[in-house]
Amino acid sequence: MEDVVVLDQVSKSYKGFKLDRVSFALQKGFIHGLIGRNGAGKTTTIKLMMDLVRPDEGSIRIFGLDNRRHGREIRERIGFVYADNPFYDDLTVENMKRVVARFYKNWDEGAFQRYRKQFDLPANKKIKHLSKGMKMKFSIALALSHHADLLLMDEPTSGLDPVARREILDLLTGVIQDENKTVLFSTHITSDLEQVADTITLIHDGKIRFSLPKDEVEEKYVLVKGGTDLLDPDTRRPFVGIRETPVGFEGLSDKPEEVRALFGDRAIYDKPTLEDIMVYTIKFAEGLGEFGHEEHPV
Amino acid sequence: MRSILYKEFMVERTMILIYAAAVVLFSLRVVPIFFPLALSVCLAAFFMFTSMVHEDMNNTHVLINSLPVDRKTVVTAKYVFYLAVGVGFIALDILLEAAAGARLPDIARQSGLALLGFAWFVSVFFPVYIWHGSRFVQIAVVTLFVMGAMAIPIVHHLREKTGLWGIPDAVASLPDAPLYGLAAAATGLVLIASWFLSVRLYERKQF
């Protein structure tokens, strides 16, 4: 599989936050989900890829090229969608499109007009008069209209209603039918990724907790439910995190075979959702300190 | 470069028209003022300043720097655009004043000074803006205008009282061509140094 993006030991420090030796790769032809809570480092990671911020250490290669030395060339092949509206509020949809289109050699006016109609974007309406969902759709239409090989989408579904979210997810699924395209989709709404993502990278507190194919994530973890009488220091060990109530416990384990051997049919085993995995992993990291990279290799 | 210039034009065209209309009103003395050319330079400077604040408010640096364009080109295009707007306002004023019957030798001298003045403003403004951002520049420009307004009567008073120790007369007695040539060369050098510094500062900027 060809790596479109490779982040190697990338660090970036801000006051009160550090992106710490982040390494992962995005393979061509897949939708990659980047999950984590707000402030975890998702936007910083995407901005590093776009060369909007500079790493303190490490290297970033996109399409096999160094992203700082070949920024212009690389950005020609990237479609970007940011969570915050980056457009000029006083321009109309049509005029903003004209401005952006002139920068791309491969601008496809026909494709843009198709997306504009598909999204019901009014050409003569000012950006400031568009709803958040419309702005996001406009951003996506621009990103898709110059035949980008890589789509970087920072929280594209954040703040959208379920119908708009579904439209965007369906569109992404359609985009990825072209196996030459790669998508990085950052979100804290994990249910969006359950539908579309091929790989999941969890970032928390500036560190990558795991970066795995979605199927492997689902196989790697098990959600265990049972009575609190089953818990003792030894049986707690294989859990990433445990939530206890007066009537029982629910815990996430990344050692499914070990917990099955421990509890047998005295417990119930469920397939965890991405949200379960994210919440338990984050709670563990926050409540019990760091866990080693050996246990959760990237 | 052309793409960014087009972007600047599209974004600022309404403001350019409004400022140009103000230049016309002052130049034709519809709004009576003493020295319309100086005001045109001030309008060009103020246009540049408000345009930058507008850019910061929209946070469009993220958009521009996500497009396939390098930062050196972004900065160069800004210099070209704002110098062009300034020259345009000054040219508009000169044309209208000439049409209204002003003396051409006076206009030539004043327009030369106006262009040099504006070029110096651009040279100082850009690196400071890129380095410290629009908030700092907002404060600095207001302070500059207030200080300028306060300085004018003081200078006028000094001129009345001391003749400014003969400096203006000494400068006026120098031959025009070498004096303007020297001033233009110095301005050109400052402008290039400013551009170079702005490019370096902008390349280091993070958004």
XYZ file of C-alpha atoms in Angstrom:
505
model
C 0.000 0.000 0.000
C 1.285 3.425 -0.931
C 1.671 5.951 1.887
C 0.313 9.329 0.847
C 1.169 11.048 4.131
C 3.874 10.042 6.590
C 4.325 11.836 9.893
C 7.520 10.767 11.596
C 8.147 11.707 15.224
C 6.529 15.100 14.793
C 6.487 17.339 17.860
C 5.069 20.788 18.320
C 4.905 22.734 21.561
C 2.589 25.533 22.503
C 2.095 27.113 25.879
C 0.186 24.474 27.827
C 0.064 21.909 25.017
C 2.485 19.620 23.279
C 2.023 17.406 20.271
C 4.438 14.713 21.263
C 6.389 12.605 18.744
C 3.396 11.893 16.571
C 3.932 9.198 13.961
C 1.389 7.712 11.609
C 0.809 7.173 7.924
C -2.186 7.583 5.614
C -2.492 4.985 2.894
C -3.744 5.812 -0.559
C -7.362 5.026 -1.344
C -8.725 5.001 2.205
C -10.739 7.177 4.527
C -8.683 7.744 7.642
C -10.405 8.892 10.797
C -8.585 11.048 13.315
C -10.473 11.036 16.590
C -9.930 12.725 19.902
C -11.632 15.182 22.157
C -11.499 18.937 21.579
C -7.975 20.224 22.129
C -6.387 16.796 21.711
C -4.197 17.908 18.813
C -6.294 17.042 15.726
C -6.302 20.525 14.229
C -2.623 21.053 15.012
C -1.826 17.781 13.237
C -3.748 18.899 10.135
C -2.194 22.371 10.230
C 1.232 20.756 10.418
C 0.424 18.767 7.291
C -0.710 21.956 5.523
C 2.480 23.745 6.648
C 0.399 26.340 8.457
C 2.383 25.576 11.585
C 5.954 24.304 11.704
C 7.052 21.262 13.686
C 9.694 21.649 16.378
C 10.970 18.180 15.534
C 10.255 15.386 13.101
C 9.374 15.281 9.443
C 6.223 15.250 7.327
C 6.183 13.779 3.849
C 3.170 14.082 1.582
C 3.082 12.342 -1.813
C 6.693 11.375 -1.020
C 7.745 15.044 -0.797
C 8.903 17.108 2.140
C 5.907 19.284 3.013
C 7.973 22.412 3.687
C 10.182 22.326 0.624
C 7.416 21.353 -1.784
C 4.477 23.092 -0.127
C 3.075 24.665 -3.258
C 3.232 21.456 -5.289
C 1.669 19.474 -2.458
C -1.149 21.944 -1.824
C -2.064 21.802 -5.506
C -3.057 18.185 -4.828
C -4.820 18.757 -1.492
C -8.434 19.671 -0.896
C -8.860 21.176 2.551
C -11.928 21.670 4.685
C -11.532 23.548 7.951
C -13.867 23.570 10.908
C -13.819 27.383 11.059
C -15.010 29.279 8.016
C -11.835 30.601 6.335
C -13.646 32.509 3.574
C -14.312 36.191 3.029
C -17.730 36.798 4.534
C -18.620 39.626 2.167
C -18.020 37.698 -1.044
C -20.757 35.707 -2.715
C -20.427 31.969 -3.270
C -19.707 32.606 -6.959
C -17.059 35.264 -6.317
C -15.334 33.266 -3.596
C -15.248 30.311 -5.968
C -13.703 32.527 -8.689
C -10.990 33.614 -6.264
C -10.133 30.063 -5.186
C -10.434 28.516 -8.666
C -7.679 30.718 -10.109
C -5.099 29.135 -7.822
C -5.560 25.591 -9.166
C -4.215 24.294 -12.450
C -6.747 21.439 -12.455
C -9.827 23.429 -11.558
C -12.931 21.674 -12.904
C -15.744 24.217 -13.250
C -18.205 21.515 -14.318
C -17.511 19.510 -11.167
C -17.958 22.594 -8.984
C -21.289 23.458 -10.594
C -22.461 19.863 -10.087
C -21.587 19.969 -6.396
C -23.105 23.437 -6.054
C -26.393 22.158 -7.447
C -26.208 18.944 -5.453
C -25.734 20.961 -2.249
C -28.293 23.635 -3.214
C -25.698 26.361 -2.798
C -27.040 29.712 -4.018
C -24.390 31.273 -6.284
C -25.256 34.868 -5.463
C -25.638 34.585 -1.724
C -22.918 36.107 0.449
C -20.859 33.706 2.537
C -21.942 35.497 5.730
C -25.561 34.680 4.934
C -24.948 30.935 4.590
C -25.734 28.581 7.446
C -22.886 26.625 9.020
C -23.931 23.529 7.094
C -23.990 25.463 3.820
C -20.552 26.937 4.478
C -19.229 23.460 5.122
C -20.808 22.145 1.928
C -19.310 25.059 0.002
C -15.925 24.268 1.485
C -16.298 20.629 0.473
C -17.435 21.577 -3.047
C -14.289 23.714 -3.454
C -12.093 20.956 -2.056
C -13.530 18.410 -4.486
C -13.461 20.569 -7.615
C -9.769 20.546 -8.449
C -9.283 16.768 -8.526
C -7.368 16.682 -5.264
C -5.635 13.404 -4.437
C -5.819 14.056 -0.711
C -8.708 15.559 1.225
C -7.870 16.964 4.646
C -11.043 17.609 6.578
C -10.939 19.117 10.013
C -14.201 18.460 11.830
C -16.325 18.725 8.676
C -19.454 17.483 10.426
C -19.077 19.470 13.622
C -22.152 21.567 14.334
C -24.166 20.113 11.457
C -27.602 18.590 11.740
C -27.914 14.818 11.163
C -29.246 15.230 7.611
C -26.354 17.462 6.538
C -23.903 15.131 8.267
C -25.292 12.146 6.436
C -25.085 13.990 3.110
C -21.426 14.739 3.692
C -20.654 11.190 4.757
C -22.414 9.791 1.687
C -20.452 12.168 -0.485
C -17.179 11.030 1.066
C -18.092 7.413 0.486
C -18.682 8.330 -3.154
C -15.368 10.193 -3.393
C -13.404 7.265 -2.109
C -14.770 5.022 -4.869
C -11.924 6.583 -6.820
C -9.086 4.520 -5.383
C -6.556 7.240 -6.073
C -8.110 9.529 -3.509
C -7.277 9.583 0.179
C -9.248 11.265 2.935
C -8.249 12.329 6.430
C -11.335 13.120 8.459
C -10.890 14.499 11.946
C -13.815 14.512 14.319
C -14.922 14.032 17.863
C -18.207 12.569 16.588
C -17.049 8.979 16.401
C -20.315 7.656 14.992
C -19.519 9.450 11.712
C -16.367 7.414 11.353
C -18.082 4.113 12.164
C -19.913 4.613 8.879
C -17.111 5.666 6.574
C -13.595 5.241 7.963
C -11.166 2.500 7.019
C -8.582 3.327 9.659
C -8.791 5.055 13.008
C -6.150 7.109 14.749
C -6.877 8.171 18.300
C -5.040 11.220 19.548
C -5.247 12.370 23.117
C -3.303 15.056 24.926
C -0.957 15.426 21.967
C -0.073 11.751 21.780
C -1.212 9.063 19.372
C -2.874 6.322 21.397
C -3.390 3.999 18.464
C -3.524 4.070 14.695
C -5.111 0.947 13.281
C -7.477 -0.329 10.585
C -11.027 0.044 11.860
C -11.621 -3.730 11.695
C -8.579 -4.313 13.856
C -9.765 -1.699 16.343
C -13.077 -3.503 16.600
C -11.356 -6.877 17.023
C -8.756 -5.592 19.433
C -11.209 -4.360 22.033
C -14.066 -5.973 23.905
C -16.652 -4.384 26.159
C -17.203 -6.528 29.248
C -20.228 -6.270 31.545
C -20.668 -8.137 34.788
C -21.178 -7.994 38.524
C -18.745 -6.095 40.714
C -18.014 -9.318 42.590
C -15.951 -10.374 39.567
C -13.530 -7.529 40.093
C -10.364 -7.807 42.113
C -6.856 -6.404 41.532
C -5.955 -9.328 39.255
C -9.126 -9.293 37.134
C -8.896 -5.497 36.760
C -5.468 -5.700 35.125
C -6.500 -6.510 31.516
C -8.878 -3.518 31.362
C -8.160 -0.227 29.674
C -10.849 1.318 31.845
C -13.706 0.256 34.092
C -16.924 2.052 34.979
C -18.502 0.727 38.160
C -22.049 1.183 39.382
C -23.719 -0.272 42.490
C -25.161 -3.079 40.362
C -22.210 -3.992 38.212
C -19.388 -2.884 36.005
C -18.675 -2.177 32.400
C -15.093 -2.217 31.215
C -13.122 -1.980 28.034
C -10.301 -4.410 27.510
C -7.711 -4.649 24.769
C -7.018 -8.268 25.774
C -10.247 -10.023 24.749
C -8.911 -13.553 25.113
C -7.510 -12.897 28.568
C -10.787 -11.478 29.881
C -12.800 -14.328 28.365
C -10.469 -16.776 30.080
C -10.823 -14.871 33.354
C -14.594 -14.443 33.432
C -15.912 -17.208 31.205
C -19.684 -17.039 30.910
C -20.055 -15.026 34.116
C -19.720 -11.833 32.072
C -21.296 -10.410 28.902
C -19.022 -9.486 25.991
C -20.040 -6.795 23.535
C -18.443 -5.201 20.544
C -17.479 -1.684 21.670
C -18.305 1.370 19.609
C -15.555 3.817 18.680
C -17.042 6.130 21.264
C -16.597 3.464 23.962
C -13.007 2.952 22.905
C -12.297 6.674 22.801
C -13.977 7.427 26.127
C -12.368 4.569 28.051
C -8.944 5.168 26.564
C -9.095 8.859 27.345
C -10.470 8.336 30.827
C -7.687 5.869 31.505
C -5.042 8.262 30.248
C -6.499 11.107 32.299
C -7.247 9.181 35.458
C -4.408 6.740 35.722
C -1.623 8.468 33.890
C 0.139 7.419 30.764
C 0.253 3.963 29.360
C 3.259 2.782 27.441
C 3.609 2.739 23.691
C 4.714 -0.903 24.024
C 1.207 -1.877 25.049
C -0.455 0.189 22.329
C 1.938 0.293 19.456
C 1.296 2.828 16.753
C 0.966 36.280 -8.254
C -1.899 37.161 -10.606
C -4.238 34.897 -8.605
C -3.474 36.754 -5.377
C -3.778 40.149 -7.037
C -7.144 39.045 -8.391
C -8.137 37.902 -4.897
C -7.120 41.260 -3.410
C -9.092 43.091 -6.061
C -12.209 40.951 -5.609
C -12.121 41.316 -1.845
C -11.378 45.037 -1.767
C -13.072 46.375 -4.887
C -16.001 47.959 -3.029
C -13.643 49.659 -0.587
C -11.428 50.829 -3.443
C -14.458 52.475 -5.049
C -15.495 54.147 -1.789
C -11.973 55.466 -1.138
C -11.631 56.573 -4.783
C -14.905 58.477 -4.461
C -13.492 60.229 -1.381
C -10.338 61.152 -3.352
C -12.537 62.639 -6.098
C -14.551 64.694 -3.595
C -11.414 66.094 -1.972
C -9.536 66.671 -5.249
C -12.405 68.592 -6.799
C -12.752 70.553 -3.576
C -16.356 69.366 -3.218
C -15.241 68.827 0.344
C -13.000 71.862 0.863
C -9.593 71.000 2.275
C -6.212 72.687 2.101
C -3.994 69.932 0.677
C -5.971 67.157 -1.097
C -2.927 65.237 -2.306
C -1.698 64.695 1.237
C -5.163 63.489 2.095
C -5.090 61.040 -0.830
C -1.887 59.569 0.591
C -3.541 59.327 4.004
C -6.548 57.617 2.396
C -4.272 55.108 0.626
C -2.528 54.401 3.923
C -5.820 54.076 5.750
C -7.190 51.796 3.032
C -4.196 49.501 3.468
C -4.632 49.489 7.207
C -8.388 48.732 7.149
C -7.842 46.058 4.524
C -5.340 44.274 6.776
C -7.697 44.464 9.738
C -10.411 43.026 7.492
C -8.069 40.176 6.530
C -7.327 39.417 10.173
C -10.996 39.569 11.154
C -11.876 37.010 8.486
C -8.855 34.926 9.504
C -8.184 34.369 5.828
C -4.461 33.778 6.279
C -5.409 30.140 6.821
C -7.240 30.079 3.490
C -4.493 31.806 1.489
C -1.745 29.669 2.941
C -3.694 26.486 2.265
C -3.821 27.316 -1.442
C -1.044 26.371 -3.852
C 0.985 29.520 -3.453
C 4.211 30.221 -1.580
C 4.486 32.794 1.140
C 7.007 34.927 -0.730
C 4.432 35.401 -3.479
C 1.728 36.270 -0.940
C 3.885 39.059 0.510
C 5.086 40.297 -2.879
C 1.509 40.487 -4.153
C 0.503 42.545 -1.116
C 3.278 45.073 -1.772
C 2.355 45.273 -5.455
C -1.360 45.608 -4.729
C -1.158 48.304 -2.074
C 1.503 50.283 -3.939
C -0.706 50.122 -7.035
C -3.721 51.342 -5.064
C -1.656 54.170 -3.544
C -0.265 55.196 -6.922
C -3.791 54.991 -8.329
C -5.223 57.335 -5.665
C -2.347 59.788 -6.102
C -2.664 59.669 -9.920
C -6.406 60.226 -9.663
C -5.859 63.239 -7.453
C -3.181 64.688 -9.774
C -5.376 64.265 -12.835
C -8.330 65.938 -11.172
C -6.242 68.769 -9.736
C -4.596 69.333 -13.135
C -8.002 69.330 -14.766
C -9.144 71.890 -12.211
C -6.279 74.176 -13.257
C -3.537 73.592 -10.709
C 0.036 74.503 -11.723
C 1.781 71.503 -13.236
C 5.295 72.094 -11.767
C 3.755 72.231 -8.274
C 1.749 69.097 -8.952
C 4.812 67.211 -10.209
C 6.804 68.124 -7.104
C 3.938 67.320 -4.743
C 3.055 64.039 -6.422
C 6.714 62.974 -6.246
C 6.711 63.703 -2.533
C 3.364 61.964 -2.108
C 4.626 58.803 -3.829
C 7.773 58.778 -1.738
C 5.762 59.349 1.426
C 3.411 56.509 0.641
C 6.271 54.168 -0.264
C 7.882 54.909 3.115
C 4.592 54.203 4.872
C 4.276 50.852 3.051
C 7.903 50.040 3.884
C 7.373 50.575 7.587
C 3.815 49.293 7.823
C 4.231 45.820 6.316
C 7.039 44.367 8.431
C 5.478 45.815 11.595
C 2.084 44.385 10.656
C 3.472 40.931 9.866
C 5.602 40.924 12.980
C 3.082 42.218 15.512
C -0.321 41.731 13.881
C -3.213 44.048 13.240
C -3.982 44.872 16.884
C -0.540 46.395 17.379
C -0.748 48.199 14.044
C -4.213 49.503 14.933
C -2.800 51.134 18.059
C 0.358 52.287 16.262
C -1.522 53.897 13.351
C -3.964 55.727 15.608
C -1.031 56.918 17.753
C 0.812 58.027 14.615
C -2.175 59.983 13.299
C -2.751 61.641 16.669
C 0.936 62.511 17.005
C 0.974 63.736 13.411
C -2.019 65.952 14.067
C -0.336 67.307 17.197
C 2.993 67.811 15.436
C 1.618 69.927 12.575
C 0.835 73.044 14.697
C 4.097 72.639 16.605
C 6.112 72.490 13.368
C 4.107 75.415 11.995
C 4.841 77.436 15.125
C 8.538 76.569 14.970
C 8.657 77.556 11.332
C 7.101 80.909 12.158
C 9.421 81.465 15.074
C 12.727 80.014 13.930
C 12.283 79.350 10.211
C 13.263 75.792 11.194
C 16.854 77.020 11.375
C 16.961 77.485 7.593
C 16.697 73.747 6.847
C 13.676 73.974 4.466
C 15.283 76.870 2.602
C 18.547 74.950 2.296
C 16.726 71.916 0.935
C 14.651 74.087 -1.433
C 17.815 75.714 -2.797
C 19.247 72.337 -3.826
C 18.718 71.378 -7.479
C 15.536 69.326 -7.870
C 16.741 66.441 -10.038
C 19.590 65.091 -7.835
C 17.536 65.680 -4.706
C 14.562 63.714 -5.990
C 16.862 61.106 -7.512
C 18.540 60.588 -4.148
C 15.202 60.446 -2.328
C 13.803 57.978 -4.878
C 16.887 55.756 -4.631
C 16.749 55.795 -0.836
C 13.021 54.989 -0.930
C 13.627 52.151 -3.393
C 16.282 50.653 -1.141
C 14.067 50.954 1.930
C 11.190 49.357 0.017
C 13.338 46.399 -1.069
C 14.728 45.972 2.451
C 11.169 46.106 3.809
C 9.959 43.498 1.303
C 12.884 41.225 2.128
C 12.229 41.535 5.863
C 8.470 41.006 5.403
C 9.045 37.839 3.368
C 11.356 36.442 6.055
C 8.890 37.311 8.830
C 5.899 35.908 6.939
C 7.719 32.678 6.124
C 8.198 32.140 9.853
C 4.600 32.933 10.716
C 2.284 30.193 11.951
C -1.461 30.232 11.547
